[in-house]
Amino acid sequence: MSALVLAQAAAASTPDELKAQAGATGAGMAYGLAAIGPGIGIGYLVGQSVQAMARQPEAAGMVRTTMFLGIAFTEALALIGFVVFILLKFV
Amino acid sequence: MASVPTILGVVNLLAAESTADGAVATAEKVNNPILPTSHEFFWAAVMFVLLWILMKYLLLPPIRSIMAEREQKRLDDLAAAGHAAEQMDEAQQRYEESLAGARSEAIAKVEAARAEADAYRREVMAAAESDAAATKAESAAAVAAARTQAMASLRGGITDIALGAAEAVVERPVDRTRQGQVVEDYVNRAESSN
Amino acid sequence: MIFGLEFPPIQNLVEWEPFAGDSWYGFNKIALTYLIAVLATVLFFWIAASGRQLVPKGAQNLAESSVKFIEDGIIMETIGPDGLRYLPYLASLFFFILISNLFEVIPGFQMPANARMGGPAFLALLTWAFFIIVGIKHQGPGKYFKNSLFPPGVPKALYILVTPIEFISTFLVRPFSLAVRLFANMLAGHILLVTFGVLCATLWVLGPLLAVLPFSFFMLVALTGFEIMVSFLQAYIFTILAAVYLGGAMHPEH
């Protein structure tokens, strides 16, 4: 519906419409911004893990476990951004 | 929502069916999509605890017991394999020992044969050498005999010729026995100086 | 609405009316999914155990390798050999989450049960309570809270800073992040699939844009495969985090 709302931005006049408009804009911004940091973080994390595994293939199992843990922690930020998106957009 | 005549998404249709009142009626009171609802929480709790209990007392034990059994068998087999390897090592050692014994025996036999052969060869050579020495001595004796004979006949001839020559020079008979002695001495001297 | 594309409101995507019952015990599609997850796990292990032999094959092989995966890949890597006693809990978590996640792509259902907060919230709270109980049991109540709130080896003055952070991260953020991670991943995947599904359905009827349909459909298929991987990964991550928290409660030095 956000596109619909944005297309009619000029016509939005009632408080509800304005709120929906601001919410949709804010939702897109929230998720977009929240995805930047974790994107960089996960990329760096996996890159370093691949390097570690390539240097020491015998430690690959341990590195992989730790890598998934790190991804889980890093990803949490993006997911909180996604939750904020849902809150702004649909509630 | 229903104002659009085109096909809605499948999900939309199903959901419209399942929410009997329709989205429009509940539009005023929108449930927060990120908060847990009590009935879903309740059923998740019931089902998970059920699974946990089943897993603990019914599902895992047979699988784990067979895994433990296999692990035990693996360890046993490993031990048996280690034992077999030990036995094999022992057998190999025994075999190598016997091999070494046989080898030394063979060497001794070869040595003995070689010694025997040497002895025989030496014997044969000694016999051959003694034969050769005998033959040589015989032929040397024959040569010496022939030589003394030749020398004696030569000596007699020389004495006669010398005495004849001396009689012709002095024109009277010489004492054959005395002068013969002189010639013979001379010849003997010449022979030894030769 | 763009080009006749109408995205359904989110209530239509994730809320399901109960088949039977009402209020707090209403049995709806989500509860049915959880029930099927339990039944499928039981059936799987029952088949695996019924014809068990020393040399595994078929279902037994699969069951054994998944148990082995949880033992070696999760417990041994994070807790150690003394964590093997929590295998039933962690295996239940893994199978429960995995199967209820997989309903995201099973035709006819196509709704990950964990895209509703109920399940993840319960599992996270249970894990939270479980690791606190394990910590108290293994170290004693005083020692456990002292170790987790006042980590040894930190200068005394820093406790003003460290203790609130430790308290928030251990006792508040852990259950929250566990639940939100699983929930948001599944909800995001579900919305992604719905988006491409709606797009495909819309493109199918609109003449000129039919040319775009193959790309949209390809994305739908590719994302379905991706979501299968995400389902597995989220079950794995939830289980391994639960194991890490349990391990941390058992051995304070970790």
Coordinates of C-alpha atoms in Angstrom, one line a residue:
Chain A
M1 CA 0.0 0.0 0.0
S2 CA 3.0 2.2 0.5
A3 CA 3.3 2.9 -3.2
L4 CA -0.4 3.8 -3.3
V5 CA 0.1 6.2 -0.4
L6 CA 3.2 7.7 -1.9
A7 CA 1.5 8.2 -5.2
Q8 CA -1.3 10.1 -3.5
A9 CA 1.1 12.0 -1.3
A10 CA -0.2 15.4 -2.5
A11 CA -3.7 14.4 -1.7
A12 CA -3.1 13.2 1.8
S13 CA -4.9 15.5 4.1
T14 CA -6.4 13.6 7.0
P15 CA -4.3 12.8 10.1
D16 CA -4.6 9.1 9.4
E17 CA -3.3 9.4 5.9
L18 CA -0.5 11.6 7.0
K19 CA 0.4 9.1 9.7
A20 CA 0.3 6.2 7.2
Q21 CA 2.5 8.2 4.8
A22 CA 5.1 9.0 7.4
G23 CA 5.0 5.4 8.7
A24 CA 5.6 4.0 5.2
T25 CA 8.5 6.4 4.5
G26 CA 10.0 5.7 7.9
A27 CA 9.6 2.0 7.5
G28 CA 11.6 1.9 4.3
M29 CA 14.3 4.1 5.8
A30 CA 14.4 2.1 9.0
Y31 CA 15.0 -1.2 7.3
G32 CA 17.3 0.2 4.7
L33 CA 19.6 1.8 7.3
A34 CA 19.4 -1.2 9.6
A35 CA 20.7 -3.4 6.8
I36 CA 23.9 -1.4 6.1
G37 CA 25.8 -2.3 9.2
P38 CA 25.0 -6.0 9.5
G39 CA 25.6 -6.3 5.7
I40 CA 29.2 -5.0 6.1
G41 CA 29.6 -6.9 9.3
I42 CA 28.6 -10.3 7.9
G43 CA 30.6 -9.8 4.8
Y44 CA 33.7 -9.0 6.8
L45 CA 33.0 -11.9 9.2
V46 CA 32.5 -14.5 6.5
G47 CA 35.5 -13.2 4.5
Q48 CA 37.8 -13.6 7.5
S49 CA 36.4 -17.0 8.3
V50 CA 37.0 -18.2 4.7
Q51 CA 40.6 -16.9 5.1
A52 CA 41.0 -18.7 8.4
M53 CA 39.6 -21.9 6.9
A54 CA 41.9 -21.6 3.8
R55 CA 44.9 -21.1 6.0
Q56 CA 44.1 -23.9 8.4
P57 CA 41.7 -26.4 6.9
E58 CA 42.0 -28.7 9.9
A59 CA 40.4 -26.0 12.0
A60 CA 37.5 -25.6 9.6
G61 CA 34.9 -27.2 11.8
M62 CA 35.6 -24.9 14.7
V63 CA 35.8 -21.8 12.5
R64 CA 32.5 -22.6 10.9
T65 CA 30.7 -23.0 14.2
T66 CA 32.1 -19.8 15.4
M67 CA 31.3 -18.1 12.1
F68 CA 27.6 -19.1 12.4
L69 CA 27.5 -17.8 16.0
G70 CA 29.0 -14.5 14.8
I71 CA 26.5 -14.3 11.9
A72 CA 23.6 -14.9 14.3
F73 CA 24.7 -12.1 16.6
T74 CA 25.5 -9.7 13.8
E75 CA 22.3 -10.5 12.0
A76 CA 20.2 -9.7 15.0
L77 CA 20.6 -6.0 14.4
A78 CA 19.2 -6.3 10.9
L79 CA 16.3 -8.3 12.2
I80 CA 15.5 -5.7 14.8
G81 CA 15.4 -3.3 11.9
F82 CA 13.0 -5.6 10.1
V83 CA 10.8 -5.7 13.2
V84 CA 10.8 -1.9 13.4
F85 CA 9.8 -1.9 9.7
I86 CA 6.9 -4.2 10.4
L87 CA 5.9 -2.1 13.4
L88 CA 6.0 1.2 11.4
K89 CA 4.3 -0.2 8.4
F90 CA 1.6 -2.4 9.7
V91 CA 0.7 -1.3 13.2
Chain B
M1 CA -9.6 -4.8 -1.7
A2 CA -12.3 -6.5 -3.5
S3 CA -12.7 -3.5 -5.7
V4 CA -10.0 -4.7 -8.0
P5 CA -11.4 -7.1 -10.6
T6 CA -8.1 -8.8 -11.3
I7 CA -7.1 -12.0 -9.6
L8 CA -5.9 -11.6 -6.1
G9 CA -3.0 -13.5 -4.7
V10 CA -3.7 -17.0 -3.6
V11 CA -2.7 -16.1 -0.1
N12 CA -5.2 -13.2 -0.2
L13 CA -8.1 -15.5 -1.2
L14 CA -7.3 -18.1 1.4
A15 CA -6.8 -15.5 4.1
A16 CA -10.0 -13.8 3.3
E17 CA -11.8 -17.1 3.6
S18 CA -10.1 -17.9 6.9
T19 CA -10.8 -14.5 8.4
A20 CA -14.6 -14.8 8.3
D21 CA -15.3 -11.2 9.2
G22 CA -13.0 -9.9 6.6
A23 CA -10.2 -7.5 7.0
V24 CA -12.5 -4.5 6.8
A25 CA -14.4 -5.3 9.9
T26 CA -11.3 -5.8 12.0
A27 CA -9.5 -2.9 10.4
E28 CA -10.1 -0.8 13.5
K29 CA -8.5 -3.2 15.9
V30 CA -5.3 -4.5 14.1
N31 CA -3.5 -7.1 16.1
N32 CA 0.2 -6.3 16.4
P33 CA 1.9 -8.9 14.1
I34 CA 5.0 -9.1 16.3
L35 CA 3.4 -9.8 19.6
P36 CA 2.8 -13.4 20.7
T37 CA -0.9 -14.5 20.8
S38 CA -1.9 -16.5 23.8
H39 CA -3.3 -19.5 22.0
E40 CA -0.3 -19.9 19.8
F41 CA 2.0 -19.6 22.8
F42 CA -0.1 -22.2 24.6
W43 CA 0.0 -24.7 21.8
A44 CA 3.6 -24.2 21.1
A45 CA 4.3 -24.9 24.8
V46 CA 2.2 -28.0 24.9
M47 CA 3.6 -29.4 21.7
F48 CA 7.2 -28.6 22.5
V49 CA 7.0 -30.1 26.0
L50 CA 5.3 -33.1 24.6
L51 CA 8.1 -33.6 22.1
W52 CA 10.8 -33.0 24.8
I53 CA 9.3 -35.7 27.0
L54 CA 8.9 -38.1 24.1
M55 CA 12.4 -37.4 22.9
K56 CA 13.9 -38.0 26.3
Y57 CA 12.1 -41.2 27.2
L58 CA 11.0 -42.8 24.0
L59 CA 12.7 -41.5 20.8
L60 CA 16.4 -41.1 21.6
P61 CA 17.2 -44.1 23.8
P62 CA 16.9 -46.8 21.1
I63 CA 18.9 -44.7 18.6
R64 CA 21.6 -43.9 21.2
S65 CA 21.8 -47.4 22.4
I66 CA 22.4 -48.8 19.0
M67 CA 24.9 -46.0 18.4
A68 CA 26.6 -46.9 21.7
E69 CA 26.5 -50.6 20.7
R70 CA 28.1 -49.8 17.4
E71 CA 30.8 -47.7 19.1
Q72 CA 31.5 -50.6 21.5
K73 CA 31.7 -53.1 18.5
R74 CA 34.0 -50.7 16.7
L75 CA 36.2 -50.5 19.8
D76 CA 36.2 -54.3 20.1
D77 CA 36.9 -54.7 16.4
L78 CA 39.7 -52.2 16.7
A79 CA 41.2 -54.1 19.7
A80 CA 40.8 -57.4 17.8
A81 CA 42.5 -55.9 14.8
G82 CA 45.3 -54.6 17.0
H83 CA 45.7 -58.1 18.5
A84 CA 45.7 -59.6 15.0
A85 CA 48.4 -57.2 13.9
E86 CA 50.5 -58.1 16.9
Q87 CA 50.1 -61.8 16.0
M88 CA 51.1 -61.1 12.5
D89 CA 54.1 -59.2 13.7
E90 CA 55.1 -62.1 15.8
A91 CA 54.6 -64.6 13.0
Q92 CA 56.7 -62.4 10.7
Q93 CA 59.4 -62.2 13.3
R94 CA 59.4 -66.0 13.7
Y95 CA 59.5 -66.4 10.0
E96 CA 62.4 -64.0 9.7
E97 CA 64.2 -65.8 12.4
S98 CA 63.8 -69.2 10.7
L99 CA 64.8 -67.5 7.5
A100 CA 68.0 -66.2 9.1
G101 CA 68.7 -69.7 10.4
A102 CA 68.2 -71.3 7.0
R103 CA 70.4 -68.7 5.5
S104 CA 73.3 -69.3 7.9
E105 CA 72.8 -73.0 7.4
A106 CA 73.0 -72.5 3.7
I107 CA 76.0 -70.4 4.0
A108 CA 77.7 -73.0 6.2
K109 CA 76.8 -75.7 3.6
V110 CA 78.2 -73.6 0.8
E111 CA 81.3 -73.0 2.8
A112 CA 81.8 -76.6 3.5
A113 CA 81.3 -77.5 -0.1
R114 CA 83.7 -74.9 -1.1
A115 CA 86.3 -76.1 1.4
E116 CA 85.8 -79.7 0.2
A117 CA 86.1 -78.6 -3.4
D118 CA 89.3 -76.7 -2.5
A119 CA 90.7 -79.6 -0.7
Y120 CA 90.0 -81.9 -3.6
R121 CA 91.4 -79.4 -6.1
R122 CA 94.5 -79.1 -4.0
E123 CA 94.9 -82.8 -3.8
V124 CA 94.4 -83.2 -7.5
M125 CA 96.9 -80.5 -8.2
A126 CA 99.4 -81.9 -5.7
A127 CA 99.0 -85.3 -7.5
A128 CA 99.4 -83.7 -10.8
E129 CA 102.4 -81.7 -9.6
S130 CA 104.1 -84.8 -8.2
D131 CA 103.4 -86.7 -11.4
A132 CA 104.9 -83.9 -13.4
A133 CA 107.9 -83.7 -11.0
A134 CA 108.4 -87.5 -11.4
T135 CA 108.2 -87.3 -15.1
K136 CA 110.6 -84.3 -15.1
A137 CA 113.1 -86.1 -12.8
E138 CA 112.9 -89.2 -15.0
S139 CA 113.5 -87.2 -18.2
A140 CA 116.3 -85.3 -16.5
A141 CA 117.9 -88.6 -15.4
A142 CA 117.5 -89.9 -18.9
V143 CA 119.1 -86.7 -20.3
A144 CA 121.9 -87.0 -17.7
A145 CA 122.5 -90.6 -18.6
A146 CA 122.6 -89.9 -22.3
R147 CA 124.9 -87.1 -21.7
T148 CA 127.4 -89.0 -19.5
Q149 CA 127.3 -91.8 -22.0
A150 CA 128.0 -89.3 -24.8
M151 CA 130.6 -87.7 -22.8
A152 CA 132.3 -91.0 -22.0
S153 CA 132.3 -92.1 -25.6
L154 CA 133.6 -88.6 -26.6
R155 CA 136.3 -88.7 -24.0
G156 CA 137.5 -92.1 -25.2
G157 CA 137.6 -90.8 -28.7
I158 CA 139.5 -87.7 -27.8
T159 CA 142.1 -89.6 -25.7
D160 CA 142.7 -92.0 -28.6
I161 CA 143.0 -89.1 -31.1
A162 CA 145.3 -87.2 -28.8
L163 CA 147.5 -90.1 -28.0
G164 CA 147.7 -91.0 -31.7
A165 CA 148.6 -87.4 -32.5
A166 CA 151.2 -87.4 -29.8
E167 CA 152.8 -90.7 -31.0
A168 CA 152.9 -89.2 -34.5
V169 CA 154.6 -86.1 -33.2
V170 CA 157.3 -87.8 -31.0
E171 CA 157.5 -90.8 -33.4
R172 CA 157.7 -93.4 -30.7
P173 CA 155.0 -95.1 -28.6
V174 CA 153.9 -93.2 -25.5
D175 CA 152.9 -94.6 -22.2
R176 CA 149.2 -95.1 -22.9
T177 CA 148.0 -95.3 -19.4
R178 CA 149.9 -92.2 -18.0
Q179 CA 149.3 -90.0 -21.0
G180 CA 145.7 -91.1 -21.2
Q181 CA 145.3 -89.9 -17.6
V182 CA 146.7 -86.5 -18.5
V183 CA 144.3 -86.1 -21.5
E184 CA 141.4 -87.2 -19.4
D185 CA 142.3 -84.6 -16.7
Y186 CA 142.4 -81.9 -19.4
V187 CA 139.1 -82.9 -20.8
N188 CA 137.6 -83.0 -17.4
R189 CA 139.0 -79.4 -16.7
A190 CA 137.6 -78.2 -20.0
E191 CA 134.3 -79.8 -19.3
S192 CA 134.0 -78.2 -15.9
S193 CA 135.1 -74.8 -17.2
N194 CA 132.5 -75.1 -20.0
Chain C
M1 CA -1.5 -0.6 -5.9
I2 CA 0.9 -0.5 -8.8
F3 CA -0.2 -1.9 -12.2
G4 CA -3.0 -3.8 -10.4
L5 CA -0.6 -5.4 -8.0
E6 CA -2.3 -5.5 -4.7
F7 CA -0.3 -6.7 -1.7
P8 CA -2.5 -8.3 1.0
P9 CA -2.5 -6.7 4.4
I10 CA -0.2 -8.4 6.8
Q11 CA -3.1 -9.8 8.9
N12 CA -4.1 -11.9 5.9
L13 CA -0.6 -13.3 5.7
V14 CA 0.1 -14.4 9.2
E15 CA -3.2 -14.6 11.2
W16 CA -5.2 -17.7 11.2
E17 CA -8.6 -18.2 12.7
P18 CA -8.9 -21.2 15.1
F19 CA -10.5 -24.3 13.7
A20 CA -11.8 -25.3 17.1
G21 CA -11.9 -23.6 20.4
D22 CA -11.5 -19.9 21.2
S23 CA -9.4 -17.4 23.2
W24 CA -6.3 -18.9 24.8
Y25 CA -6.7 -22.5 23.6
G26 CA -7.9 -21.8 20.0
F27 CA -6.4 -24.5 17.8
N28 CA -5.5 -22.9 14.5
K29 CA -3.1 -23.6 11.6
I30 CA -0.1 -22.7 13.6
A31 CA -1.0 -25.1 16.4
L32 CA -1.7 -27.8 13.7
T33 CA 1.8 -27.1 12.3
Y34 CA 3.3 -27.6 15.7
L35 CA 1.3 -30.8 16.1
I36 CA 2.5 -32.1 12.8
A37 CA 6.1 -31.2 13.7
V38 CA 5.8 -33.4 16.8
L39 CA 4.1 -36.2 15.0
A40 CA 6.6 -36.1 12.1
T41 CA 9.5 -36.2 14.5
V42 CA 8.0 -39.1 16.4
L43 CA 7.2 -41.0 13.2
F44 CA 10.7 -40.4 11.9
F45 CA 12.4 -41.7 15.1
W46 CA 9.9 -44.5 15.4
I47 CA 10.6 -45.7 11.8
A48 CA 14.3 -45.3 12.5
A49 CA 14.2 -47.3 15.7
S50 CA 11.7 -50.0 14.6
G51 CA 14.0 -51.8 12.1
R52 CA 17.3 -50.9 13.7
Q53 CA 20.4 -52.9 12.9
L54 CA 24.0 -52.6 13.6
V55 CA 24.6 -51.4 10.0
P56 CA 22.2 -48.5 9.6
K57 CA 20.4 -47.7 6.4
G58 CA 17.5 -45.5 5.3
A59 CA 15.6 -43.7 8.0
Q60 CA 17.9 -45.1 10.7
N61 CA 20.9 -43.7 9.0
L62 CA 19.3 -40.3 8.6
A63 CA 18.2 -40.3 12.3
E64 CA 21.6 -41.4 13.5
S65 CA 23.4 -38.8 11.4
S66 CA 21.2 -36.0 12.6
V67 CA 21.7 -37.1 16.2
K68 CA 25.4 -37.3 15.5
F69 CA 25.3 -33.9 14.0
I70 CA 23.7 -32.5 17.2
E71 CA 26.1 -34.3 19.3
D72 CA 29.3 -33.5 17.4
G73 CA 28.4 -30.4 15.6
I74 CA 26.6 -28.6 18.3
I75 CA 27.2 -30.0 21.8
M76 CA 30.8 -31.1 21.5
E77 CA 31.8 -27.8 19.8
T78 CA 30.1 -25.6 22.4
I79 CA 29.7 -27.3 25.7
G80 CA 31.9 -30.4 25.7
P81 CA 31.3 -34.0 26.7
D82 CA 29.4 -33.1 29.9
G83 CA 26.8 -31.4 27.7
L84 CA 25.6 -34.6 26.2
R85 CA 23.0 -35.0 29.0
Y86 CA 21.2 -32.0 27.4
L87 CA 20.9 -33.9 24.0
P88 CA 17.2 -34.6 24.4
Y89 CA 16.4 -30.9 24.9
L90 CA 18.6 -29.7 22.1
A91 CA 17.5 -32.4 19.7
S92 CA 13.8 -31.5 20.5
L93 CA 14.6 -27.9 19.8
F94 CA 16.3 -28.7 16.5
F95 CA 13.6 -30.9 15.1
F96 CA 10.7 -28.9 16.4
I97 CA 12.0 -25.6 14.9
L98 CA 13.3 -27.3 11.7
I99 CA 10.0 -29.0 10.8
S100 CA 7.8 -26.1 11.8
N101 CA 10.0 -23.9 9.7
L102 CA 9.9 -26.2 6.7
F103 CA 6.1 -25.7 6.5
E104 CA 7.0 -22.4 5.0
V105 CA 7.6 -24.2 1.7
I106 CA 5.3 -27.2 2.0
P107 CA 2.5 -26.7 -0.6
G108 CA -0.9 -26.4 1.0
F109 CA 0.5 -25.0 4.3
Q110 CA 3.1 -22.4 3.2
M111 CA 3.1 -20.8 6.5
P112 CA 6.2 -21.1 8.8
A113 CA 4.7 -21.6 12.3
N114 CA 7.6 -19.6 13.7
A115 CA 6.6 -16.5 11.8
R116 CA 4.1 -16.0 14.7
M117 CA 5.8 -14.8 17.8
G118 CA 4.1 -17.5 20.0
G119 CA 6.4 -20.4 19.3
P120 CA 9.7 -18.5 19.3
A121 CA 8.7 -16.6 22.4
F122 CA 8.0 -19.8 24.3
L123 CA 11.1 -21.5 23.1
A124 CA 13.3 -18.5 24.0
L125 CA 11.7 -18.2 27.5
L126 CA 12.1 -21.9 28.1
T127 CA 15.7 -21.8 27.0
W128 CA 16.3 -18.7 29.2
A129 CA 14.7 -20.4 32.2
F130 CA 16.6 -23.6 31.4
F131 CA 20.1 -22.1 31.3
I132 CA 19.5 -20.1 34.5
I133 CA 18.4 -23.3 36.2
V134 CA 21.4 -25.2 34.9
G135 CA 23.7 -22.4 36.1
I136 CA 22.1 -22.5 39.6
K137 CA 22.3 -26.2 39.7
H138 CA 25.9 -26.5 38.6
Q139 CA 27.4 -23.5 40.4
G140 CA 25.0 -22.8 43.2
P141 CA 22.8 -19.7 43.2
G142 CA 25.2 -17.2 44.8
K143 CA 28.2 -18.3 42.7
Y144 CA 26.2 -18.4 39.4
F145 CA 24.9 -14.8 39.7
K146 CA 28.2 -13.6 41.0
N147 CA 30.0 -15.1 38.1
S148 CA 27.6 -13.8 35.5
L149 CA 27.0 -10.4 36.9
F150 CA 30.5 -9.7 38.3
P151 CA 32.8 -11.5 35.8
P152 CA 36.2 -12.2 37.5
G153 CA 39.3 -10.5 36.3
V154 CA 37.7 -7.0 35.9
P155 CA 38.9 -4.1 38.0
K156 CA 36.5 -3.3 40.8
A157 CA 35.7 0.2 39.6
L158 CA 34.6 -1.1 36.3
Y159 CA 31.8 -3.1 37.8
I160 CA 29.6 0.0 37.8
L161 CA 29.8 -0.2 34.0
V162 CA 30.1 -4.0 33.5
T163 CA 27.4 -5.3 35.8
P164 CA 24.4 -3.5 34.2
I165 CA 25.7 -4.4 30.8
E166 CA 26.1 -8.1 31.8
F167 CA 22.7 -8.1 33.4
I168 CA 21.0 -6.7 30.3
S169 CA 22.9 -8.8 27.9
T170 CA 22.5 -12.1 29.8
F171 CA 19.1 -11.9 31.4
L172 CA 17.2 -9.5 29.1
V173 CA 18.7 -9.5 25.6
R174 CA 19.3 -13.2 25.3
P175 CA 15.7 -14.4 25.3
F176 CA 14.6 -11.4 23.3
S177 CA 17.2 -11.9 20.6
L178 CA 16.7 -15.6 20.5
A179 CA 13.0 -15.2 19.9
V180 CA 13.3 -12.2 17.5
R181 CA 16.0 -13.8 15.4
L182 CA 13.9 -16.9 14.7
F183 CA 10.6 -15.0 14.3
A184 CA 11.9 -12.2 12.1
N185 CA 13.8 -14.5 9.8
M186 CA 10.8 -16.6 9.2
L187 CA 8.4 -13.7 8.9
A188 CA 10.8 -12.0 6.4
G189 CA 11.1 -15.2 4.4
H190 CA 7.4 -15.6 4.4
I191 CA 6.7 -12.0 3.2
L192 CA 9.4 -12.4 0.5
L193 CA 7.7 -15.6 -0.8
V194 CA 4.3 -13.9 -0.7
T195 CA 5.6 -10.9 -2.5
F196 CA 6.9 -12.9 -5.4
G197 CA 3.8 -15.2 -5.3
V198 CA 1.5 -12.2 -5.6
L199 CA 3.7 -10.7 -8.3
C200 CA 3.5 -13.9 -10.3
A201 CA -0.2 -14.1 -9.9
T202 CA -0.7 -10.5 -11.0
L203 CA 1.6 -10.8 -14.0
W204 CA -0.2 -13.9 -15.2
V205 CA -3.3 -11.9 -16.1
L206 CA -1.9 -8.7 -17.3
G207 CA -1.1 -9.1 -21.0
P208 CA 1.9 -6.8 -21.8
L209 CA 3.7 -7.6 -18.6
L210 CA 3.5 -11.3 -19.1
A211 CA 7.1 -11.1 -20.5
V212 CA 8.4 -10.3 -17.0
L213 CA 6.7 -13.4 -15.5
P214 CA 9.5 -15.8 -16.1
F215 CA 11.9 -13.7 -14.1
S216 CA 9.5 -13.3 -11.3
F217 CA 8.8 -17.0 -11.3
F218 CA 12.5 -17.8 -11.3
M219 CA 12.9 -15.6 -8.3
L220 CA 10.0 -17.4 -6.6
V221 CA 11.6 -20.8 -7.2
A222 CA 15.1 -19.6 -6.2
L223 CA 13.8 -18.0 -3.0
T224 CA 11.9 -21.2 -2.1
G225 CA 15.2 -23.0 -2.2
F226 CA 16.8 -20.2 -0.3
E227 CA 14.1 -20.4 2.4
I228 CA 14.7 -24.2 2.8
M229 CA 18.3 -23.3 3.6
V230 CA 17.2 -20.5 6.0
S231 CA 14.8 -22.9 7.8
F232 CA 17.6 -25.3 8.4
L233 CA 20.1 -22.5 9.4
Q234 CA 17.7 -20.9 11.8
A235 CA 17.0 -24.3 13.6
Y236 CA 20.7 -24.8 13.7
I237 CA 21.4 -21.3 15.1
F238 CA 18.7 -21.5 17.7
T239 CA 20.0 -24.8 18.9
I240 CA 23.6 -23.8 18.9
L241 CA 22.9 -20.6 20.8
A242 CA 20.9 -22.6 23.3
A243 CA 23.9 -24.9 23.7
V244 CA 26.3 -21.9 24.1
Y245 CA 24.1 -20.4 26.8
L246 CA 23.9 -23.8 28.6
G247 CA 27.6 -24.2 28.3
G248 CA 28.2 -20.7 29.6
A249 CA 26.0 -21.5 32.6
M250 CA 27.8 -24.8 33.3
H251 CA 31.4 -23.5 32.9
P252 CA 31.7 -19.9 34.1
E253 CA 35.2 -19.5 32.6
H254 CA 33.9 -19.8 29.1

